[in-house]
mmCIF file of C-alpha atoms and ligand atoms in Angstrom:
data_model
loop_
_atom_site.group_PDB
_atom_site.id
_atom_site.type_symbol
_atom_site.label_atom_id
_atom_site.label_comp_id
_atom_site.label_asym_id
_atom_site.label_seq_id
_atom_site.Cartn_x
_atom_site.Cartn_y
_atom_site.Cartn_z
ATOM 1 C CA MET G 1 94.560 89.705 68.811
ATOM 2 C CA ALA G 2 94.258 88.892 72.880
ATOM 3 C CA ALA G 3 97.070 91.115 74.923
ATOM 4 C CA LYS G 4 98.976 89.108 76.927
ATOM 5 C CA VAL G 5 99.667 88.754 80.192
ATOM 6 C CA LEU G 6 102.882 89.330 80.831
ATOM 7 C CA LEU G 7 103.134 89.009 84.696
ATOM 8 C CA GLN G 8 100.984 87.212 87.038
ATOM 9 C CA VAL G 9 101.497 87.244 90.731
ATOM 10 C CA LYS G 10 99.056 84.564 92.274
ATOM 11 C CA GLY G 11 98.773 84.807 96.527
ATOM 12 C CA LEU G 12 101.949 86.233 96.971
ATOM 13 C CA LYS G 13 102.955 86.735 100.453
ATOM 14 C CA LYS G 14 106.249 88.029 102.075
ATOM 15 C CA TYR G 15 106.768 87.698 106.092
ATOM 16 C CA PHE G 16 110.037 88.775 107.938
ATOM 17 C CA PRO G 17 110.161 87.009 110.821
ATOM 18 C CA ILE G 18 110.794 88.485 113.907
ATOM 19 C CA LYS G 19 113.749 87.184 116.131
ATOM 20 C CA GLY G 20 113.538 86.833 120.256
ATOM 21 C CA GLY G 21 113.881 85.347 123.519
ATOM 22 C CA PHE G 22 116.948 83.504 124.796
ATOM 23 C CA LEU G 23 117.374 81.395 121.685
ATOM 24 C CA GLY G 24 116.921 84.063 119.378
ATOM 25 C CA ARG G 25 113.755 81.748 118.035
ATOM 26 C CA THR G 26 111.136 82.917 115.580
ATOM 27 C CA VAL G 27 108.827 84.588 118.273
ATOM 28 C CA ASN G 28 106.505 86.514 114.962
ATOM 29 C CA TYR G 29 106.580 87.602 111.931
ATOM 30 C CA VAL G 30 106.192 90.996 109.739
ATOM 31 C CA LYS G 31 103.388 90.105 107.003
ATOM 32 C CA ALA G 32 104.994 92.953 104.610
ATOM 33 C CA VAL G 33 102.430 91.142 101.895
ATOM 34 C CA ASP G 34 99.678 88.805 102.330
ATOM 35 C CA ASP G 35 98.156 87.086 99.627
ATOM 36 C CA ILE G 36 98.500 89.628 96.982
ATOM 37 C CA SER G 37 97.215 88.388 93.108
ATOM 38 C CA PHE G 38 97.044 90.542 90.012
ATOM 39 C CA ASN G 39 98.225 90.681 86.428
ATOM 40 C CA VAL G 40 100.090 93.017 84.124
ATOM 41 C CA ILE G 41 99.858 93.028 80.485
ATOM 42 C CA GLU G 42 102.470 93.700 78.037
ATOM 43 C CA GLY G 43 102.619 97.318 77.517
ATOM 44 C CA GLU G 44 100.380 98.620 80.243
ATOM 45 C CA THR G 45 101.702 100.807 83.333
ATOM 46 C CA VAL G 46 100.183 99.440 86.826
ATOM 47 C CA SER G 47 100.523 101.069 89.744
ATOM 48 C CA LEU G 48 100.682 99.357 93.213
ATOM 49 C CA VAL G 49 99.857 102.795 95.551
ATOM 50 C CA GLY G 50 99.084 103.063 99.440
ATOM 51 C CA GLU G 51 100.200 104.434 102.576
ATOM 52 C CA SER G 52 103.748 103.915 103.640
ATOM 53 C CA GLY G 53 103.995 100.619 105.056
ATOM 54 C CA CYS G 54 101.021 98.701 103.215
ATOM 55 C CA GLY G 55 103.770 96.543 101.276
ATOM 56 C CA LYS G 56 104.346 97.922 97.788
ATOM 57 C CA SER G 57 107.437 98.029 97.581
ATOM 58 C CA THR G 58 108.611 95.015 99.655
ATOM 59 C CA ALA G 59 105.584 93.103 96.723
ATOM 60 C CA GLY G 60 108.343 94.910 93.843
ATOM 61 C CA ARG G 61 111.223 93.210 95.970
ATOM 62 C CA ALA G 62 109.464 89.787 95.994
ATOM 63 C CA ILE G 63 108.488 89.578 92.216
ATOM 64 C CA LEU G 64 112.121 90.033 90.954
ATOM 65 C CA ARG G 65 113.160 88.102 93.934
ATOM 66 C CA LEU G 66 115.424 90.617 95.593
ATOM 67 C CA GLU G 67 113.303 89.392 98.013
ATOM 68 C CA GLU G 68 112.731 85.618 98.461
ATOM 69 C CA PRO G 69 108.566 85.715 98.827
ATOM 70 C CA THR G 70 107.203 83.706 101.403
ATOM 71 C CA ALA G 71 104.556 82.059 99.222
ATOM 72 C CA GLY G 72 103.270 82.289 96.074
ATOM 73 C CA GLU G 73 104.041 82.251 92.400
ATOM 74 C CA VAL G 74 105.209 84.892 89.984
ATOM 75 C CA ILE G 75 105.280 84.244 86.334
ATOM 76 C CA PHE G 76 107.160 86.341 84.069
ATOM 77 C CA ASN G 77 106.503 85.699 80.452
ATOM 78 C CA ASN G 78 105.274 81.925 81.098
ATOM 79 C CA VAL G 79 108.062 81.414 83.288
ATOM 80 C CA ASP G 80 107.603 80.730 86.852
ATOM 81 C CA ILE G 81 110.089 82.986 88.510
ATOM 82 C CA SER G 82 109.487 81.649 92.094
ATOM 83 C CA ALA G 83 110.977 78.361 91.497
ATOM 84 C CA LEU G 84 113.627 79.414 89.320
ATOM 85 C CA SER G 85 117.404 78.776 90.693
ATOM 86 C CA LYS G 86 119.498 82.271 92.216
ATOM 87 C CA LYS G 87 121.412 81.218 88.532
ATOM 88 C CA GLU G 88 118.437 81.401 86.557
ATOM 89 C CA VAL G 89 117.257 84.309 87.972
ATOM 90 C CA ARG G 90 120.376 86.459 88.215
ATOM 91 C CA LYS G 91 120.083 85.673 83.818
ATOM 92 C CA MET G 92 116.193 86.560 84.104
ATOM 93 C CA ARG G 93 116.582 90.108 85.485
ATOM 94 C CA LYS G 94 117.797 91.006 81.851
ATOM 95 C CA ASP G 95 114.190 91.215 81.335
ATOM 96 C CA LEU G 96 113.015 92.440 84.360
ATOM 97 C CA GLN G 97 114.741 95.585 85.996
ATOM 98 C CA ILE G 98 114.200 97.924 88.719
ATOM 99 C CA ILE G 99 114.671 101.766 89.330
ATOM 100 C CA PHE G 100 114.830 102.980 92.312
ATOM 101 C CA GLN G 101 113.928 105.964 94.628
ATOM 102 C CA ASP G 102 117.524 107.205 94.845
ATOM 103 C CA PRO G 103 119.902 106.212 91.886
ATOM 104 C CA TYR G 104 122.870 107.363 93.515
ATOM 105 C CA ALA G 105 122.653 104.891 95.899
ATOM 106 C CA SER G 106 123.087 102.154 93.737
ATOM 107 C CA ILE G 107 125.275 103.538 91.661
ATOM 108 C CA ASN G 108 129.006 103.231 91.917
ATOM 109 C CA PRO G 109 130.552 107.185 92.879
ATOM 110 C CA ARG G 110 133.898 106.009 91.593
ATOM 111 C CA GLN G 111 132.652 105.183 88.058
ATOM 112 C CA THR G 112 131.987 107.371 85.083
ATOM 113 C CA VAL G 113 128.646 107.549 83.837
ATOM 114 C CA SER G 114 129.360 105.531 80.751
ATOM 115 C CA ARG G 115 131.326 103.094 83.239
ATOM 116 C CA VAL G 116 128.488 102.423 85.047
ATOM 117 C CA LEU G 117 126.431 101.659 81.701
ATOM 118 C CA GLU G 118 129.228 99.700 80.076
ATOM 119 C CA GLU G 119 129.385 97.006 83.327
ATOM 120 C CA ALA G 120 125.364 96.727 83.170
ATOM 121 C CA LEU G 121 126.225 95.415 79.484
ATOM 122 C CA GLN G 122 129.380 93.248 80.361
ATOM 123 C CA ILE G 123 127.581 91.789 83.371
ATOM 124 C CA GLN G 124 124.934 90.295 81.116
ATOM 125 C CA ASN G 125 127.351 90.393 78.357
ATOM 126 C CA ILE G 126 124.451 91.346 75.443
ATOM 127 C CA VAL G 127 126.685 93.273 74.229
ATOM 128 C CA PRO G 128 130.499 93.218 72.482
ATOM 129 C CA VAL G 129 132.918 94.933 74.694
ATOM 130 C CA GLU G 130 134.171 97.320 71.232
ATOM 131 C CA GLN G 131 130.347 98.802 71.069
ATOM 132 C CA ARG G 132 129.662 99.168 74.720
ATOM 133 C CA LYS G 133 130.923 102.598 74.819
ATOM 134 C CA ASP G 134 128.874 103.689 71.804
ATOM 135 C CA ARG G 135 125.511 101.689 73.356
ATOM 136 C CA ALA G 136 126.382 103.717 76.894
ATOM 137 C CA ILE G 137 126.259 106.998 74.755
ATOM 138 C CA ASP G 138 122.731 106.135 72.789
ATOM 139 C CA LEU G 139 120.997 105.344 76.018
ATOM 140 C CA LEU G 140 122.534 108.584 77.785
ATOM 141 C CA LYS G 141 120.978 110.486 74.400
ATOM 142 C CA ALA G 142 117.613 108.325 74.615
ATOM 143 C CA VAL G 143 117.195 109.626 78.521
ATOM 144 C CA GLY G 144 117.922 113.157 77.660
ATOM 145 C CA LEU G 145 121.565 113.486 78.366
ATOM 146 C CA ALA G 146 124.445 114.380 75.985
ATOM 147 C CA ALA G 147 127.265 112.195 74.860
ATOM 148 C CA TYR G 148 129.721 114.509 76.613
ATOM 149 C CA GLN G 149 128.655 113.666 80.221
ATOM 150 C CA ALA G 150 129.476 109.942 79.401
ATOM 151 C CA ASP G 151 132.973 110.783 81.012
ATOM 152 C CA ARG G 152 131.780 112.417 84.266
ATOM 153 C CA PHE G 153 130.747 111.231 87.719
ATOM 154 C CA PRO G 154 127.743 110.579 89.395
ATOM 155 C CA HIS G 155 127.842 113.617 91.904
ATOM 156 C CA GLU G 156 128.569 115.657 88.892
ATOM 157 C CA PHE G 157 124.602 115.460 87.937
ATOM 158 C CA SER G 158 121.643 116.656 89.625
ATOM 159 C CA GLY G 159 118.746 114.581 91.585
ATOM 160 C CA GLY G 160 116.816 114.530 87.718
ATOM 161 C CA GLN G 161 120.103 113.812 85.761
ATOM 162 C CA ARG G 162 120.709 110.944 88.218
ATOM 163 C CA GLN G 163 117.455 109.148 87.937
ATOM 164 C CA ARG G 164 117.731 109.556 83.917
ATOM 165 C CA ILE G 165 120.826 107.713 84.599
ATOM 166 C CA GLY G 166 119.649 105.437 86.905
ATOM 167 C CA ILE G 167 116.844 105.029 84.128
ATOM 168 C CA ALA G 168 119.855 104.578 81.034
ATOM 169 C CA ARG G 169 121.166 101.585 83.317
ATOM 170 C CA ALA G 170 117.349 99.979 83.767
ATOM 171 C CA LEU G 171 117.112 100.129 79.619
ATOM 172 C CA SER G 172 120.725 99.152 79.147
ATOM 173 C CA LEU G 173 119.229 95.448 79.148
ATOM 174 C CA ASN G 174 116.563 95.958 76.714
ATOM 175 C CA PRO G 175 114.174 95.235 79.430
ATOM 176 C CA LYS G 176 110.940 94.060 79.145
ATOM 177 C CA LEU G 177 109.357 95.043 82.542
ATOM 178 C CA ILE G 178 110.760 97.669 84.636
ATOM 179 C CA ILE G 179 109.600 98.390 88.158
ATOM 180 C CA CYS G 180 109.791 102.087 89.101
ATOM 181 C CA ASP G 181 110.194 101.782 92.848
ATOM 182 C CA GLU G 182 108.973 105.656 94.099
ATOM 183 C CA ALA G 183 110.944 106.744 91.143
ATOM 184 C CA VAL G 184 109.943 109.989 90.946
ATOM 185 C CA SER G 185 109.202 110.706 94.714
ATOM 186 C CA ALA G 186 112.719 112.169 95.485
ATOM 187 C CA LEU G 187 112.059 114.893 92.897
ATOM 188 C CA ASP G 188 111.157 118.752 92.452
ATOM 189 C CA VAL G 189 107.578 118.345 91.110
ATOM 190 C CA SER G 190 108.795 120.254 87.738
ATOM 191 C CA ILE G 191 111.495 117.332 87.144
ATOM 192 C CA ARG G 192 109.160 114.749 88.231
ATOM 193 C CA ALA G 193 106.751 115.548 85.367
ATOM 194 C CA GLN G 194 110.071 115.508 83.143
ATOM 195 C CA ILE G 195 111.035 111.659 84.354
ATOM 196 C CA LEU G 196 107.192 111.067 84.040
ATOM 197 C CA ASN G 197 107.413 112.332 80.416
ATOM 198 C CA LEU G 198 110.718 110.211 79.457
ATOM 199 C CA LEU G 199 108.727 107.457 80.794
ATOM 200 C CA LYS G 200 106.037 107.480 79.010
ATOM 201 C CA LYS G 201 108.295 108.099 75.927
ATOM 202 C CA LEU G 202 110.739 105.624 76.430
ATOM 203 C CA GLN G 203 107.637 102.982 76.829
ATOM 204 C CA HIS G 204 106.658 103.802 73.507
ATOM 205 C CA ASP G 205 109.877 103.552 71.545
ATOM 206 C CA TYR G 206 111.129 100.638 73.950
ATOM 207 C CA GLN G 207 107.896 98.725 74.001
ATOM 208 C CA LEU G 208 107.890 98.277 78.103
ATOM 209 C CA THR G 209 105.603 97.718 80.281
ATOM 210 C CA TYR G 210 105.629 99.184 83.989
ATOM 211 C CA LEU G 211 105.008 98.215 87.138
ATOM 212 C CA PHE G 212 104.940 101.657 89.032
ATOM 213 C CA ILE G 213 105.164 102.032 92.817
ATOM 214 C CA SER G 214 103.875 105.250 94.915
ATOM 215 C CA HIS G 215 102.793 106.329 97.654
ATOM 216 C CA ASP G 216 101.055 109.199 95.678
ATOM 217 C CA LEU G 217 98.146 109.115 93.955
ATOM 218 C CA GLY G 218 98.674 112.390 91.959
ATOM 219 C CA VAL G 219 101.991 111.146 90.303
ATOM 220 C CA VAL G 220 100.499 107.374 89.127
ATOM 221 C CA ARG G 221 97.106 109.501 87.687
ATOM 222 C CA HIS G 222 99.583 110.782 84.729
ATOM 223 C CA ILE G 223 101.189 107.464 84.186
ATOM 224 C CA SER G 224 98.847 104.589 84.512
ATOM 225 C CA ASP G 225 96.884 102.268 82.762
ATOM 226 C CA ARG G 226 95.651 100.508 85.577
ATOM 227 C CA ILE G 227 95.689 101.090 89.836
ATOM 228 C CA ILE G 228 96.257 99.089 92.245
ATOM 229 C CA VAL G 229 95.036 100.416 95.970
ATOM 230 C CA MET G 230 97.358 98.515 98.601
ATOM 231 C CA TYR G 231 96.659 98.646 102.454
ATOM 232 C CA LEU G 232 98.815 96.972 104.930
ATOM 233 C CA GLY G 233 100.088 93.911 103.095
ATOM 234 C CA ARG G 234 96.496 93.486 101.041
ATOM 235 C CA ILE G 235 94.947 94.561 97.830
ATOM 236 C CA MET G 236 92.007 96.758 98.388
ATOM 237 C CA GLU G 237 90.866 97.316 94.934
ATOM 238 C CA ILE G 238 92.060 97.305 91.548
ATOM 239 C CA ALA G 239 90.573 99.616 88.195
ATOM 240 C CA ASP G 240 91.479 100.881 85.593
ATOM 241 C CA LYS G 241 92.584 105.077 86.128
ATOM 242 C CA ARG G 242 89.200 105.975 84.965
ATOM 243 C CA SER G 243 86.991 103.945 87.214
ATOM 244 C CA LEU G 244 89.541 104.561 90.109
ATOM 245 C CA PHE G 245 89.681 108.583 89.935
ATOM 246 C CA GLU G 246 85.897 108.884 88.726
ATOM 247 C CA ALA G 247 84.029 105.864 91.055
ATOM 248 C CA PRO G 248 86.390 104.977 93.738
ATOM 249 C CA ARG G 249 84.843 102.014 95.641
ATOM 250 C CA HIS G 250 86.615 101.271 98.278
ATOM 251 C CA PRO G 251 86.569 103.468 101.348
ATOM 252 C CA TYR G 252 90.215 103.943 101.465
ATOM 253 C CA THR G 253 90.925 104.508 97.994
ATOM 254 C CA ARG G 254 88.238 107.369 98.929
ATOM 255 C CA ALA G 255 90.024 108.874 101.269
ATOM 256 C CA LEU G 256 93.436 108.655 99.800
ATOM 257 C CA LEU G 257 91.821 110.491 96.201
ATOM 258 C CA SER G 258 90.347 113.072 98.692
ATOM 259 C CA ALA G 259 93.802 114.680 99.686
ATOM 260 C CA ILE G 260 94.545 115.048 95.895
ATOM 261 C CA PRO G 261 94.117 118.862 94.921
ATOM 262 C CA VAL G 262 91.329 118.603 92.180
ATOM 263 C CA PRO G 263 92.820 120.484 88.742
ATOM 264 C CA ARG G 264 89.402 122.728 87.925
ATOM 265 C CA PRO G 265 89.122 125.543 89.777
ATOM 266 C CA GLY G 266 86.129 126.040 91.701
ATOM 267 C CA LYS G 267 85.631 122.645 92.243
ATOM 268 C CA LYS G 268 86.312 121.204 95.379
ATOM 269 C CA ARG G 269 86.055 117.624 96.814
ATOM 270 C CA GLU G 270 85.421 116.371 100.195
ATOM 271 C CA ARG G 271 88.442 115.882 102.575
ATOM 272 C CA ILE G 272 88.084 112.532 104.442
ATOM 273 C CA VAL G 273 90.260 112.257 107.133
ATOM 274 C CA LEU G 274 91.571 108.867 108.334
ATOM 275 C CA SER G 275 92.140 109.002 112.052
ATOM 276 C CA GLY G 276 94.782 106.686 113.616
ATOM 277 C CA ASP G 277 97.837 105.633 112.663
ATOM 278 C CA VAL G 278 98.026 102.696 109.636
ATOM 279 C CA PRO G 279 98.447 99.030 112.685
ATOM 280 C CA SER G 280 101.093 97.182 112.840
ATOM 281 C CA SER G 281 101.562 94.505 110.102
ATOM 282 C CA ILE G 282 102.821 92.484 113.085
ATOM 283 C CA ASP G 283 99.550 91.635 114.606
ATOM 284 C CA PRO G 284 96.876 93.155 111.376
ATOM 285 C CA PRO G 285 93.712 93.804 112.496
ATOM 286 C CA GLU G 286 91.325 90.757 111.902
ATOM 287 C CA GLY G 287 88.426 91.192 109.149
ATOM 288 C CA CYS G 288 88.690 93.978 107.376
ATOM 289 C CA ARG G 289 92.512 95.574 107.294
ATOM 290 C CA PHE G 290 90.925 98.707 107.101
ATOM 291 C CA HIS G 291 88.338 98.292 109.570
ATOM 292 C CA THR G 292 90.169 100.555 112.490
ATOM 293 C CA ARG G 293 89.981 102.980 110.950
ATOM 294 C CA CYS G 294 87.154 103.024 108.354
ATOM 295 C CA PRO G 295 84.310 105.676 108.821
ATOM 296 C CA TYR G 296 81.614 103.183 107.942
ATOM 297 C CA VAL G 297 82.609 99.943 109.940
ATOM 298 C CA ARG G 298 80.247 97.971 111.299
ATOM 299 C CA ASP G 299 80.183 94.646 113.149
ATOM 300 C CA LYS G 300 80.528 91.998 110.392
ATOM 301 C CA CYS G 301 83.623 94.355 109.098
ATOM 302 C CA LYS G 302 85.473 93.538 112.471
ATOM 303 C CA THR G 303 85.509 89.528 111.680
ATOM 304 C CA GLU G 304 84.307 88.370 108.573
ATOM 305 C CA VAL G 305 87.178 89.622 105.523
ATOM 306 C CA PRO G 306 85.847 91.180 102.400
ATOM 307 C CA GLU G 307 86.829 89.621 99.312
ATOM 308 C CA LEU G 308 88.030 91.111 96.052
ATOM 309 C CA ARG G 309 84.529 91.060 94.132
ATOM 310 C CA SER G 310 83.158 93.316 91.088
ATOM 311 C CA ALA G 311 82.676 96.702 91.838
ATOM 312 C CA GLY G 312 80.952 97.907 88.640
ATOM 313 C CA ASP G 313 82.746 98.449 85.370
ATOM 314 C CA MET G 314 83.725 94.829 84.719
ATOM 315 C CA SER G 315 85.501 95.667 81.424
ATOM 316 C CA ALA G 316 87.794 98.062 83.096
ATOM 317 C CA GLY G 317 88.062 95.021 85.481
ATOM 318 C CA HIS G 318 86.700 97.020 88.650
ATOM 319 C CA ILE G 319 86.920 95.136 92.037
ATOM 320 C CA ALA G 320 87.038 96.206 95.095
ATOM 321 C CA ALA G 321 87.092 94.579 98.986
ATOM 322 C CA CYS G 322 84.554 95.939 101.012
ATOM 323 C CA HIS G 323 81.553 94.116 102.142
ATOM 324 C CA TYR G 324 79.417 97.673 101.980
ATOM 325 C CA PHE G 325 80.669 99.601 98.837
ATOM 326 C CA GLU G 326 77.222 99.274 96.745
ATOM 327 C CA GLU G 327 75.781 101.342 100.075
ATOM 328 C CA ILE G 328 78.616 103.453 100.705
ATOM 329 C CA TYR G 329 79.079 104.323 97.306
ATOM 330 C CA SER G 330 75.459 105.147 96.341
ATOM 331 C CA ARG G 331 74.941 106.904 99.892
ATOM 332 C CA SER G 332 77.400 109.167 98.788
ATOM 333 C CA ALA G 333 76.450 109.354 95.017
ATOM 334 C CA ASN G 334 73.007 111.534 96.293
HETATM 335 FE FE1 LIG R 1 85.232 99.853 106.092
HETATM 336 FE FE2 LIG R 1 83.839 97.570 106.108
HETATM 337 FE FE3 LIG R 1 84.463 98.063 103.810
HETATM 338 FE FE4 LIG R 1 86.316 97.633 105.567
HETATM 339 S S1 LIG R 1 84.594 96.479 105.176
HETATM 340 S S2 LIG R 1 86.307 99.154 104.206
HETATM 341 S S3 LIG R 1 85.616 98.373 107.302
HETATM 342 S S4 LIG R 1 82.844 99.199 105.122
#
């Protein structure tokens, strides 16, 4: 059976206006997400990665319409979310959930954990009132917490346990897709591994699809099927995990990968240190957005925008946006 595309993002843009002058008119825009397109297949985990400010979290929020997109389409389960009214979007949210980096910030500290979960069920009215407490306890057990913890308050839990509560809340509405926005970034390494393993288990048990947003390629390696690398609001490279880690084509991806420690003893990876800071997304560089930091930059890079094009294993959907990746790749492979 052909794989079903659950989420299609087409030409998505999110610009934030900058007001200025005496009349407070819009004088410019922060181009946080600037024309990105990709698909997510049902049951897979696709990761959006890049440095802080690359637009990955804004993209996640625009997909959910927590931020109104400036342009583009988001088609989820054959429905164009971008064309729905706010009321229709709220209804659809039960299928599309998000887990944040800091679940504590989005949980009412004065409610018990059971009440937090019951409230989510109440808003969508999908479980009869007399069954909500039992459902809340089932959810806590599913994320590795105990039934007796249901009547505790959020401050009585550790960071990792709170993230489990955030996951339970996202799960409570039986979503099809969960966006994990830096969901493990604030956790200690050992807890992070536990939460990643939990997410994998839940994906299998609940047939979930994940869009996993992270600045850390080392983390996404453990959970992703495919990876999308973003820089300054644009997509630089898309590939399945194996292709991306074994044969990265874009110089930016190669620089990000070079910062990850190699797990094999005695094996070293040459570190590529990028010069300069990420330019402002108010006035991004012409041509290739990465050209101000790219060690391989040439004149053409400063004027012509490189299109995303086939970059190797087509069955892996490997594409990259660089004018010269063939040359760069063959040079470094020799
Ligand atoms: Fe570097 Fe040019 Fe490729 Fe951009 S297009 S990544 S500047 S070589």
